[in-house]
Tab-separated table of C-alpha atoms and ligand atoms in Angstrom:
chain	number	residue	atom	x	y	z
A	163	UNK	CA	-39.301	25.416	64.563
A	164	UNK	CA	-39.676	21.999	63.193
A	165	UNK	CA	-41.239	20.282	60.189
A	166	UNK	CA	-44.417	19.078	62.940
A	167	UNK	CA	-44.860	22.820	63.276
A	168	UNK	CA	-46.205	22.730	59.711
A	169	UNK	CA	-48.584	20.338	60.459
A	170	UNK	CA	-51.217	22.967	59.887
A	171	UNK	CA	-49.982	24.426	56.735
A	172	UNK	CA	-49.462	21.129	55.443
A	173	UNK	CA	-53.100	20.057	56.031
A	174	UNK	CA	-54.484	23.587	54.949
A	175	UNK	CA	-53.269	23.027	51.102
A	176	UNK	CA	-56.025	23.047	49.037
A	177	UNK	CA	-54.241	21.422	45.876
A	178	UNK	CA	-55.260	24.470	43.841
A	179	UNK	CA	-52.015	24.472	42.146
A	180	UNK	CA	-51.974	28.407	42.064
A	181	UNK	CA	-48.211	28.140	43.353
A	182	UNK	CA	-47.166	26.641	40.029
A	183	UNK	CA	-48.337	29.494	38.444
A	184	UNK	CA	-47.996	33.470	38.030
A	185	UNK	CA	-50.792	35.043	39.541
A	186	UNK	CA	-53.854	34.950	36.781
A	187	UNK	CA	-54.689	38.167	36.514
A	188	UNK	CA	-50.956	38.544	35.576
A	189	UNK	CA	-50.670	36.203	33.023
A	190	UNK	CA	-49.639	37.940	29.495
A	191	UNK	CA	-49.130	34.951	27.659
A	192	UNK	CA	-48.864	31.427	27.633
A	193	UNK	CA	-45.631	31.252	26.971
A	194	UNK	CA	-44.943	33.211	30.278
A	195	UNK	CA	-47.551	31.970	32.326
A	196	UNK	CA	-45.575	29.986	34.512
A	197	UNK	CA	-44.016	30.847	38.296
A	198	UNK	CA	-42.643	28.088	39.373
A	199	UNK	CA	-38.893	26.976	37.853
A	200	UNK	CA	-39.201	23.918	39.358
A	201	UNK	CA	-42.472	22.454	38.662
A	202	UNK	CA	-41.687	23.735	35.079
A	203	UNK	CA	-38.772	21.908	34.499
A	204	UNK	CA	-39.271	18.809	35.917
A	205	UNK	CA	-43.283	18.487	35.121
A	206	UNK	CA	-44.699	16.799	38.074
A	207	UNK	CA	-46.314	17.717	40.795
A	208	UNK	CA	-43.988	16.580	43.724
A	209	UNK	CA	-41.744	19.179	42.345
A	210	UNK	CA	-43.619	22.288	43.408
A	211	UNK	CA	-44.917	23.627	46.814
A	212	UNK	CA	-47.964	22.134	46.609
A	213	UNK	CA	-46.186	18.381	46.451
A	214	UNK	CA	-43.852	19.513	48.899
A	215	UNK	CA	-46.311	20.208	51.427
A	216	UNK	CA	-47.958	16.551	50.599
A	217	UNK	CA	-44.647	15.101	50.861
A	218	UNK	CA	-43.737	16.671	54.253
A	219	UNK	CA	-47.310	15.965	55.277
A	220	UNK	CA	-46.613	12.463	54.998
A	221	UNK	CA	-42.917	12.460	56.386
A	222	UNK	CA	-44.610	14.015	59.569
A	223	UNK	CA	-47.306	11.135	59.660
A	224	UNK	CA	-43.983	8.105	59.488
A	225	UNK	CA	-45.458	7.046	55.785
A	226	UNK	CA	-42.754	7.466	53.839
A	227	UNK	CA	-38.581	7.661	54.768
A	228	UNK	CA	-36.849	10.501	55.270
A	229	UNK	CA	-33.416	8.622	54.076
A	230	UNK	CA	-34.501	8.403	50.119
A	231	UNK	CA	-32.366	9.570	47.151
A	232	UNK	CA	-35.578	10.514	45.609
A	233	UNK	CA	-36.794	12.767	48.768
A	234	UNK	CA	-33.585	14.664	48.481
A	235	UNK	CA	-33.822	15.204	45.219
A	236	UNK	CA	-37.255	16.833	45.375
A	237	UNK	CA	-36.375	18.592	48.610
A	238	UNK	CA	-33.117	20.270	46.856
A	239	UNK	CA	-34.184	20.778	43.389
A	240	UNK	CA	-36.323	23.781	44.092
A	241	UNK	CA	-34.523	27.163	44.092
A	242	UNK	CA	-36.115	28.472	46.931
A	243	UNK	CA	-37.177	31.721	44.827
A	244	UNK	CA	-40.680	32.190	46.795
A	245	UNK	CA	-42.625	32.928	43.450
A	246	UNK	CA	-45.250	30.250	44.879
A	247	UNK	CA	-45.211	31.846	47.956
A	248	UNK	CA	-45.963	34.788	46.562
A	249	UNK	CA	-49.063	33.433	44.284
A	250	UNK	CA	-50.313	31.177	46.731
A	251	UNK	CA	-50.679	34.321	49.300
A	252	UNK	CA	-53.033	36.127	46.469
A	253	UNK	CA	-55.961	34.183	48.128
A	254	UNK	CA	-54.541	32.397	51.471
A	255	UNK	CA	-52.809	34.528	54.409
A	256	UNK	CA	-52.234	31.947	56.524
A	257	UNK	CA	-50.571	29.518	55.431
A	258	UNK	CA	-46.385	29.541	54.170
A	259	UNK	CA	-45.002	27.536	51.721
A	260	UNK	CA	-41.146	28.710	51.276
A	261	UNK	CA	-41.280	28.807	55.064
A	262	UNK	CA	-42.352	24.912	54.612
A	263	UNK	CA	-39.702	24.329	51.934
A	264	UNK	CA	-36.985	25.676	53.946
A	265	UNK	CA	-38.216	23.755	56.947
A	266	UNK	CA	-37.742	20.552	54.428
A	267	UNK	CA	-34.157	21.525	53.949
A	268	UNK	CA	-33.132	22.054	57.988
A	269	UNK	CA	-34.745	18.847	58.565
A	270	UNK	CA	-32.938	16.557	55.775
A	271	UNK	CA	-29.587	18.277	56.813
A	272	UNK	CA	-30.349	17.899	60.547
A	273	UNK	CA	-30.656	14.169	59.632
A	274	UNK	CA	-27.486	14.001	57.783
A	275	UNK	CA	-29.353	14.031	54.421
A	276	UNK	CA	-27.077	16.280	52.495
A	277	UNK	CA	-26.019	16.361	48.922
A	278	UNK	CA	-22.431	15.633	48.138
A	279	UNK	CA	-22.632	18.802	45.985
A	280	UNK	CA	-23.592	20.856	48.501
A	281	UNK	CA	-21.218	19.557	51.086
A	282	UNK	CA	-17.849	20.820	49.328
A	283	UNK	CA	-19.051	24.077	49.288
A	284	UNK	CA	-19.765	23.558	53.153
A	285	UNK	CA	-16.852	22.116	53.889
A	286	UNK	CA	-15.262	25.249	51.890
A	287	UNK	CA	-17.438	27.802	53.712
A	288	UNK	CA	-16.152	26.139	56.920
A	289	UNK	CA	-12.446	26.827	56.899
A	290	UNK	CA	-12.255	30.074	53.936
A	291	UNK	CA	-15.158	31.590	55.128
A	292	UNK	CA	-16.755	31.982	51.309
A	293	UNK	CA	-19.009	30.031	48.824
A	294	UNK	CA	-16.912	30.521	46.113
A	295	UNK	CA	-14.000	27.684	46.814
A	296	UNK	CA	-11.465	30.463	47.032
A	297	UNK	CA	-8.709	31.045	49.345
A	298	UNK	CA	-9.999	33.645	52.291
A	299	UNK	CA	-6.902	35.859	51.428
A	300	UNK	CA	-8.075	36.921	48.461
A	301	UNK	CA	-11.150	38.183	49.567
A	302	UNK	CA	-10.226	41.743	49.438
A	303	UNK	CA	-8.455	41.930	45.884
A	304	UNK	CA	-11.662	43.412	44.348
A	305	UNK	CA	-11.177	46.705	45.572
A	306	UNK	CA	-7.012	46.969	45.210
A	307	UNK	CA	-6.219	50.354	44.529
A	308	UNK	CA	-9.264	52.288	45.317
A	309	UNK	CA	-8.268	54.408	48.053
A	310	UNK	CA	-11.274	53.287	50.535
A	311	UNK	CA	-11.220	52.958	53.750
A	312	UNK	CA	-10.545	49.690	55.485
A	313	UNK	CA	-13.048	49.249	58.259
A	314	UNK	CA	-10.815	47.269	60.806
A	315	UNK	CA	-8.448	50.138	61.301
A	316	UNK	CA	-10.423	53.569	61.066
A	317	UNK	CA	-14.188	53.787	61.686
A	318	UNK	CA	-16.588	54.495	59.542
A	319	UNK	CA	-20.698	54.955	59.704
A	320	UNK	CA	-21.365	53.053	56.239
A	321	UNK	CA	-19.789	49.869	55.309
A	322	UNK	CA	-19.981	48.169	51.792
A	323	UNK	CA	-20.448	44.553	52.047
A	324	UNK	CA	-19.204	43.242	48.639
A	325	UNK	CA	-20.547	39.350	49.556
A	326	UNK	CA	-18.662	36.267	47.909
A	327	UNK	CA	-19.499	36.356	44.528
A	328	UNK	CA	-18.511	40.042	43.921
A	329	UNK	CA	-15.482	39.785	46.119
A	330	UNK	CA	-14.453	36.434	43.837
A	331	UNK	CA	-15.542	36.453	40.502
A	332	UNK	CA	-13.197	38.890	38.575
A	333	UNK	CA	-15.418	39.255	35.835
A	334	UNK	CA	-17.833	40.857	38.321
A	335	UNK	CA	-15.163	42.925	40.270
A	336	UNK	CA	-16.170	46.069	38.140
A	337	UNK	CA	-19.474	46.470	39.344
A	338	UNK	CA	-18.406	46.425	42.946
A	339	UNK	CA	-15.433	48.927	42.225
A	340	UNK	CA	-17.816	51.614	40.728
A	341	UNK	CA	-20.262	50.918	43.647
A	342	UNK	CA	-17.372	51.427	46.577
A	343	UNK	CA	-16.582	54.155	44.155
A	344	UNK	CA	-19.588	56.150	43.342
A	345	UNK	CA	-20.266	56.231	47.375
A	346	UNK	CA	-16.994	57.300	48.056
A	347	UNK	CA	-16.659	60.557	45.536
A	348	UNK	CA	-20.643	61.224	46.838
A	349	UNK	CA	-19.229	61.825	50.156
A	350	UNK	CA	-20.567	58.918	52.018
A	351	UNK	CA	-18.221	58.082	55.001
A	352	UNK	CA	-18.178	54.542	53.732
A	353	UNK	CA	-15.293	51.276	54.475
A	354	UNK	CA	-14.844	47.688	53.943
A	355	UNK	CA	-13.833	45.024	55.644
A	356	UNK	CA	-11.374	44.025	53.179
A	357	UNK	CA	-9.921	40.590	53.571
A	358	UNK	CA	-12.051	40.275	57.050
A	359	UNK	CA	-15.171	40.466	55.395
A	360	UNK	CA	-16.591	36.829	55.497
A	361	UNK	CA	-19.741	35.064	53.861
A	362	UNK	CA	-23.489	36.769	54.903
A	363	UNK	CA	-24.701	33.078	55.107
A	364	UNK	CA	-27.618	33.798	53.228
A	365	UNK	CA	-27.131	30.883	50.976
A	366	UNK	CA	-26.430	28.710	53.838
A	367	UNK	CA	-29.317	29.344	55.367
A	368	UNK	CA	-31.326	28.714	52.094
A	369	UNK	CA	-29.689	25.391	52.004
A	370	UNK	CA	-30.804	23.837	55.454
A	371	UNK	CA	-27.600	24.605	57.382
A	372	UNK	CA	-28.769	26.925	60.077
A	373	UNK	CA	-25.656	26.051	62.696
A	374	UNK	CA	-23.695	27.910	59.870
A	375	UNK	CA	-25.900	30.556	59.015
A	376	UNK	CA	-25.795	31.285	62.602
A	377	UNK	CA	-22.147	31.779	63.138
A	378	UNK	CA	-21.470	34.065	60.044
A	379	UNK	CA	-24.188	35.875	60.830
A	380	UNK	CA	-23.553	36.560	64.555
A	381	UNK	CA	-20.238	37.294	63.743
A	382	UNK	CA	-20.867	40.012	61.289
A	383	UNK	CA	-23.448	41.718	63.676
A	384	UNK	CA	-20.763	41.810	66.406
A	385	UNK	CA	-18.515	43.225	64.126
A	386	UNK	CA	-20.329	45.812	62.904
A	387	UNK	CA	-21.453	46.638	66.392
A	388	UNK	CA	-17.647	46.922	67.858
A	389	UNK	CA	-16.685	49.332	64.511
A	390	UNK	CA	-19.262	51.848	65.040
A	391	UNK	CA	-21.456	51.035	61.934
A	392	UNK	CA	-24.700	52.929	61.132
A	393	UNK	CA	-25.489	51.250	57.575
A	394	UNK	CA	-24.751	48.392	55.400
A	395	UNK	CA	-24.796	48.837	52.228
A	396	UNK	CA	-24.614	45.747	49.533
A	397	UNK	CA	-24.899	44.960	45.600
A	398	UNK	CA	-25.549	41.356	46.369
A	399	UNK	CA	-29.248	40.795	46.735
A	400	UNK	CA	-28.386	37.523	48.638
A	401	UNK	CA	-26.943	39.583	51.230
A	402	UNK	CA	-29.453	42.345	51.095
A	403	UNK	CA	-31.909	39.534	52.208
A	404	UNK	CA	-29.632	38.227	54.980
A	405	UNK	CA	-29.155	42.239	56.569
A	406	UNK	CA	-32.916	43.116	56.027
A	407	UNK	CA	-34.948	40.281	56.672
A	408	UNK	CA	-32.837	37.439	58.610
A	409	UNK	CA	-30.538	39.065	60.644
A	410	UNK	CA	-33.103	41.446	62.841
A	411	UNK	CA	-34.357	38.461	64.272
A	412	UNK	CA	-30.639	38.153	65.808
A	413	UNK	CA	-31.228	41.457	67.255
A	414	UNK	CA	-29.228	43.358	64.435
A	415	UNK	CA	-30.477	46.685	64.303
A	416	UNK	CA	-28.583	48.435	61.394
A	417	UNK	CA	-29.884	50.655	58.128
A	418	UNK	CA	-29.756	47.931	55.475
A	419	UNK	CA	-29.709	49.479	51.771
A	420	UNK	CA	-29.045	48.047	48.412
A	421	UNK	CA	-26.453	49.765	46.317
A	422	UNK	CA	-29.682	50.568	44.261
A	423	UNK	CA	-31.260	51.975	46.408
A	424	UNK	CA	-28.187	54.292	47.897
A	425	UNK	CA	-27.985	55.700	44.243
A	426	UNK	CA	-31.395	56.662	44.403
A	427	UNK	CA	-31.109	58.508	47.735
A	428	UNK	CA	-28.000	59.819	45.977
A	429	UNK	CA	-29.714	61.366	42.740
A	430	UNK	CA	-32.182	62.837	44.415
A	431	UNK	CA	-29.855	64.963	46.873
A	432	UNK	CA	-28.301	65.544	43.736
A	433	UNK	CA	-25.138	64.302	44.882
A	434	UNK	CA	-24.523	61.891	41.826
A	435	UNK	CA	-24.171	64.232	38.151
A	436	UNK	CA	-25.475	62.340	34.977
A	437	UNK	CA	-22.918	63.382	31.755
A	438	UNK	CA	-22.858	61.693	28.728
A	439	UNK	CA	-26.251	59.490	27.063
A	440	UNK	CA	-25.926	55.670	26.941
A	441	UNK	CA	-29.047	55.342	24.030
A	442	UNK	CA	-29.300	51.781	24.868
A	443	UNK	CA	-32.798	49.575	25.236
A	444	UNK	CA	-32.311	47.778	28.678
A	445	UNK	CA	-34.941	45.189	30.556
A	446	UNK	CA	-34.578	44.766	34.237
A	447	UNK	CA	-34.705	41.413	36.460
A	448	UNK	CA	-35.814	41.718	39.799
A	449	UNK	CA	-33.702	39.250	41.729
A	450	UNK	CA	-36.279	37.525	44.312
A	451	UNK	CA	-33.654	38.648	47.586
A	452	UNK	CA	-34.297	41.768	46.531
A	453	UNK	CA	-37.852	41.911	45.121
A	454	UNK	CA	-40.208	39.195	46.639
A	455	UNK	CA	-37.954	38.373	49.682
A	456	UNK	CA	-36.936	41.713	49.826
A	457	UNK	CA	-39.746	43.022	52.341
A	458	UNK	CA	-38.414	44.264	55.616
A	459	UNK	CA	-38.367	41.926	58.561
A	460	UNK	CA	-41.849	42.274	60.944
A	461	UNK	CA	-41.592	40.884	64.811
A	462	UNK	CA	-44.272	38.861	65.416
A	463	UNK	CA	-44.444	37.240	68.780
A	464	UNK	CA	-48.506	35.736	68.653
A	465	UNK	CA	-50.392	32.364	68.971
A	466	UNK	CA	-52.412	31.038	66.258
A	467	UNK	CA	-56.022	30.219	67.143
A	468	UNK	CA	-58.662	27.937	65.580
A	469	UNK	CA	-61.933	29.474	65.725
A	470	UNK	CA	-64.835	26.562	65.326
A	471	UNK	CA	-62.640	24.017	64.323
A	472	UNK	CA	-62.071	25.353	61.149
A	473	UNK	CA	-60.879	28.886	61.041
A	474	UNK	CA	-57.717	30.248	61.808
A	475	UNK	CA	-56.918	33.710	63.620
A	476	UNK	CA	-53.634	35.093	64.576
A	477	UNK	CA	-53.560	36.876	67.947
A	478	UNK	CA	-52.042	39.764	67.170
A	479	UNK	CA	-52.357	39.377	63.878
A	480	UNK	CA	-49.161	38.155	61.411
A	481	UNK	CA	-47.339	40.302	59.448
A	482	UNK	CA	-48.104	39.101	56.234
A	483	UNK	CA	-45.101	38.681	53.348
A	484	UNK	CA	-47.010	39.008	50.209
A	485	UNK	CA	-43.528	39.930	48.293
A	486	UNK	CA	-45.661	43.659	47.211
A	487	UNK	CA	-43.239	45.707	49.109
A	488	UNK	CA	-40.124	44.794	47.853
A	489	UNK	CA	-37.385	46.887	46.533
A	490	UNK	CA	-38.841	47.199	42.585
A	491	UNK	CA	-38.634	51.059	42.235
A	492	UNK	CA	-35.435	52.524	43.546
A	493	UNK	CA	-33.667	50.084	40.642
A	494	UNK	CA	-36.181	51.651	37.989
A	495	UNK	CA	-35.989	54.817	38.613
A	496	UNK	CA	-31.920	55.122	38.765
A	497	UNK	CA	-32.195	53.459	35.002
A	498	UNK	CA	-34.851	55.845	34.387
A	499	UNK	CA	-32.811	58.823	35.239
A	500	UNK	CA	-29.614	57.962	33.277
A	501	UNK	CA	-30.057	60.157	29.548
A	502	UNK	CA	-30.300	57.536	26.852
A	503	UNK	CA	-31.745	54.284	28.407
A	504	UNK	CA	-34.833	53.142	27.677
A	505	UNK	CA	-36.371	50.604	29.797
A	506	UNK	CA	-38.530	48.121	28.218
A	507	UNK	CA	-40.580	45.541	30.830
A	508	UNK	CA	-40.514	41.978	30.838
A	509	UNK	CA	-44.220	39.903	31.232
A	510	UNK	CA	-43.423	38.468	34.576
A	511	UNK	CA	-41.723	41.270	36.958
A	512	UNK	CA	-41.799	42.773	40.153
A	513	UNK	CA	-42.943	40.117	42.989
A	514	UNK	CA	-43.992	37.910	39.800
A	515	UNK	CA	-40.400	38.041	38.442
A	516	UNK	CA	-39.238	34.569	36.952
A	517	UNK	CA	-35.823	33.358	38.980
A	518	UNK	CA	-32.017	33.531	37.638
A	519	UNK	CA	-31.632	30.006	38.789
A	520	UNK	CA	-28.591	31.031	40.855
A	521	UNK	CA	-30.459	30.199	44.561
A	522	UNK	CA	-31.066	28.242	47.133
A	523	UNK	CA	-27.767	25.686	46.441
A	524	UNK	CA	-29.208	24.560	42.694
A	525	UNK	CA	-26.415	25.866	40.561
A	526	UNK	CA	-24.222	23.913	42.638
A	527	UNK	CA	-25.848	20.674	42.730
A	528	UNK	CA	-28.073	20.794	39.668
A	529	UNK	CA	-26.512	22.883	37.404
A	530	UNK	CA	-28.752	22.011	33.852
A	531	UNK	CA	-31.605	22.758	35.972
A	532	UNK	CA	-30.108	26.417	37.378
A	533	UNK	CA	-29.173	26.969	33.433
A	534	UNK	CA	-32.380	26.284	32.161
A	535	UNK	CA	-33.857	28.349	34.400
A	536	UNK	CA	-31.884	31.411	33.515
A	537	UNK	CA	-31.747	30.285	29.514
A	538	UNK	CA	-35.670	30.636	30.158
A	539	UNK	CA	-35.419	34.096	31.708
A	540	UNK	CA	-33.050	35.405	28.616
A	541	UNK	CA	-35.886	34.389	26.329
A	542	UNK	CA	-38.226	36.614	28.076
A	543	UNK	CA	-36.163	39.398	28.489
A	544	UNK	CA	-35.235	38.894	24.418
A	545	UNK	CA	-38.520	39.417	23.711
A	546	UNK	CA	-39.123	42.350	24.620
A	547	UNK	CA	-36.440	43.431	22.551
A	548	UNK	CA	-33.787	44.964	24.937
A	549	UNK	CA	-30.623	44.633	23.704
A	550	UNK	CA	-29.295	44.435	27.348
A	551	UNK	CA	-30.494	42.341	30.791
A	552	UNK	CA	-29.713	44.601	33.545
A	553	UNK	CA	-29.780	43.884	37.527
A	554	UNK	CA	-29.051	44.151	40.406
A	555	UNK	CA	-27.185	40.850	42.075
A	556	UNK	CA	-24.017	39.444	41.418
A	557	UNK	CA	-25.624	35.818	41.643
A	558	UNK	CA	-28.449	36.815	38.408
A	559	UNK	CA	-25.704	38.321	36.584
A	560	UNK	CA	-22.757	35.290	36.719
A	561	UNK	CA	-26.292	32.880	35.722
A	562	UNK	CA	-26.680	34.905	32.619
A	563	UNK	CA	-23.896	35.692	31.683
A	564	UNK	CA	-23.001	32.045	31.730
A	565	UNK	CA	-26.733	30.953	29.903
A	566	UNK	CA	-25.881	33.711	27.005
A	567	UNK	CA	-22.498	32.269	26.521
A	568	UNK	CA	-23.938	28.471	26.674
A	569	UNK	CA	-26.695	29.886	24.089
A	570	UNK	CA	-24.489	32.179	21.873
A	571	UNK	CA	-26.591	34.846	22.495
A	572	UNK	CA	-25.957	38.840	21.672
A	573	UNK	CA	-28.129	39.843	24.682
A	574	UNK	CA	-25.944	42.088	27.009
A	575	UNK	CA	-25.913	41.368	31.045
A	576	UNK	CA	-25.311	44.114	33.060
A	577	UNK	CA	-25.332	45.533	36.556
A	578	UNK	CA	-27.456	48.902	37.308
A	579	UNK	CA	-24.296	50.491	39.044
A	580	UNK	CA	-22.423	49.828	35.882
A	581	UNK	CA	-24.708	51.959	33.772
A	582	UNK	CA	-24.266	54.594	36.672
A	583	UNK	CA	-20.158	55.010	36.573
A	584	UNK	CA	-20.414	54.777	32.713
A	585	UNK	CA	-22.679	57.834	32.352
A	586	UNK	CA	-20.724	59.654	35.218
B	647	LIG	S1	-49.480	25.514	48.239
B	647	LIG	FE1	-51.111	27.065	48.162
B	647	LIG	S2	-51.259	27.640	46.005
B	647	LIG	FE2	-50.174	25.666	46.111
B	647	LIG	S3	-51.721	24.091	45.860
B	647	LIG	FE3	-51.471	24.421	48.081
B	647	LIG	S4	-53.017	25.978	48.589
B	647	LIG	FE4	-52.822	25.997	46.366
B	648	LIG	S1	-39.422	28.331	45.760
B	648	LIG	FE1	-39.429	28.681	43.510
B	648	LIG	S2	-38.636	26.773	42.602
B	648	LIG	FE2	-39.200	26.315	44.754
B	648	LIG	S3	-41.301	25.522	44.640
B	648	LIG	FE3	-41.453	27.740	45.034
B	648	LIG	S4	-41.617	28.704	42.982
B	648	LIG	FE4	-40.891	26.581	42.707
């Protein structure tokens, strides 16, 4: 596609401004009212979907240039969470504003309109294969010593995908230990790729680089496909997104599952045994791969029709992403089952869920905004008096746990798998 292909979208905003909000029927209170990060934090219009759509409405008209300091900054400075996509689709099907946003992005890099930020991680990503400015050797440290299998020399049906910020950041390596772990002693046949596991390109892809998003993701898929792999299994919510919804329209036809959701399947068959209590209040953030964005991927192959000049049909109709059938339960109901926790609810969750400020390349090239954002989110989840933020994404948890360290704060961040082993 290109931006002229949202020619139509662009025209069909209303300037309602629903995007910048949670839904209004949702709305608890004032002081959590709002959807949007980015419109909140800069306070002007041109800073939400609704201004990008005017803005790329008039860069496909010629009236204002593409090569502007100013333009990039609005186009970047948005995380690329899809809470206004999700708000905007309570009353309008047909019309896709993160689609438009990301759109934005592949047409600013196409023309060489890249951030310097952004472009070290790139350049990174190009020759060590990982976001995280880290040697590619190193990529398998995470899991020395724990006896699983490596997927490059026996085959196995499952394979645990740690992504780059598990495999990297130390502090997080726990959390991916007790996942590779936990599936391991359940029985699951399961293997990594070790030191050949490379970037999902998830990021990438929400950053305007598709050429790059391409490779890493068509090499994975052949990979998979030469070892013999049934399921892909991941604790990153980034890369959750890239398996389920980006990379079956590659042709990849493999079981995606979030750790989350494995532990489910695993409680129920009984195959994971609760011990000791953990009496501890806990709040959960939906990360938006996994919630909003974390809808399955729907082939569509249609036209789109204007009946009488003014209304629009879909022949066969468009699978609609209203962010509704995301993956909101399966995290719930492991916390739910472990003796002790008690989960208390935040005002804006589910598909409504307020962003980490991890995504879409801002904590890398704006990285007061991508605090703020999360320093916002530990408010909310203080107030509902948990004592601990739990999730499920390695990208949420390294923004918090960096905002409560900025902020001094007591407020615990954990990940759901964590809770799991400890209770085990
Ligand atoms: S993008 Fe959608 S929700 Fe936002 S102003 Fe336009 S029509 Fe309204
Ligand atoms: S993707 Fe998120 S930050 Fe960007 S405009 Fe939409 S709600 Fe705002």
């Amino acid at each position: 596609m290109a931006l002229e292909d949202f020619r139509r979208d662009q025209e069909r905003c209303s300037e309602c401004n629903s995007c910048k909000w949670i839904p209004f029927d949702q709305i608890k209170s004032q002081r959590f009212a709002i959807g949007c990060p980015s419109i909140a934090y800069n306070n002007f219009t041109g800073y939400s979907a609704r201004g990008r759509f005017a803005i790329g409405l008039a860069l496909n008209e010629g009236r204002i240039d593409l090569y502007s300091d100013k333009l990039q900054e609005i186009v970047f400075k948005c995380l690329t969470c899809g809470n206004c996509d999700v708000a905007h689709k309570v009353c309008r099907y047909d019309v896709e504003p993160l689609d438009h946003i990301l759109e934005m992005r592949k047409t600013l890099t196409g023309a060489g309109q890249v951030l310097l930020e952004h472009m070290i991680y790139i350049d990174h990503l190009r020759k060590e294969d990982n976001m995280m400015l880290e040697p590619k050797a190193k990529r398998g440290d995470w899991a020395k010593g724990l006896d699983v299998k490596i997927a490059t020399d026996e085959p196995c049906e499952v394979i645990y995908h740690a992504g780059c910020r598990f495999s990297f950041d130390e502090e997080l390596w726990p959390s991916a230990r007790s996942a590779a772990t936990i599936l391991k002693n359940a029985g699951v046949d399961v293997g990594i790729m070790g030191k050949d596991e490379a970037c999902c390109g998830s990021r990438v892809h929400s950053m305007g680089f598709e050429g790059e998003y391409r490779k890493f993701a068509e090499n994975a898929i052949d990979a998979w496909k030469t070892q013999g792999v049934k399921t892909v299994v991941t604790s990153c919510s980034d890369c959750y997104y890239a398996f389920n919804r980006l990379y079956p329209r590659l042709g990849a036809h493999f079981e995606v599952l979030h750790t989350v959701q494995y532990l489910e399947r695993l409680i129920k068959e009984g195959k994971i045994k609760f011990g000791k209590s953990i009496p501890m209040k806990v709040t959960y953030h939906d990360p938006c791969h996994l919630g909003r964005q974390g809808e399955s991927y729907v082939p569509w192959d249609g036209v789109a029709k204007k009946i009488k000049g003014q209304i629009n049909l879909f022949n066969p109709p468009k699978p609609r992403y209203t962010g509704a059938r995301g993956v909101y339960d399966a995290p719930r109901n492991v916390l739910k089952s472990i003796p002790g926790i008690e989960l208390v609810e935040m005002e804006r969750i589910r598909e409504y869920a307020w962003c980490c400020g991890a995504g879409g390349g801002v904590r890398m090239a704006y990285p007061e905004f991508s605090g703020w954002t999360a320093a916002e989110r530990i408010e909310e989840a203080k107030s509902t008096g948990a004592e601990a933020i739990v999730t499920t994404c390695g990208h949420c948890e390294r923004n918090f746990l960096d905002a409560v360290e900025t902020a001094g704060e007591k407020m615990k961040v954990l990940d759901v798998v964590q809770l799991v082993e400890q209770t085990m």
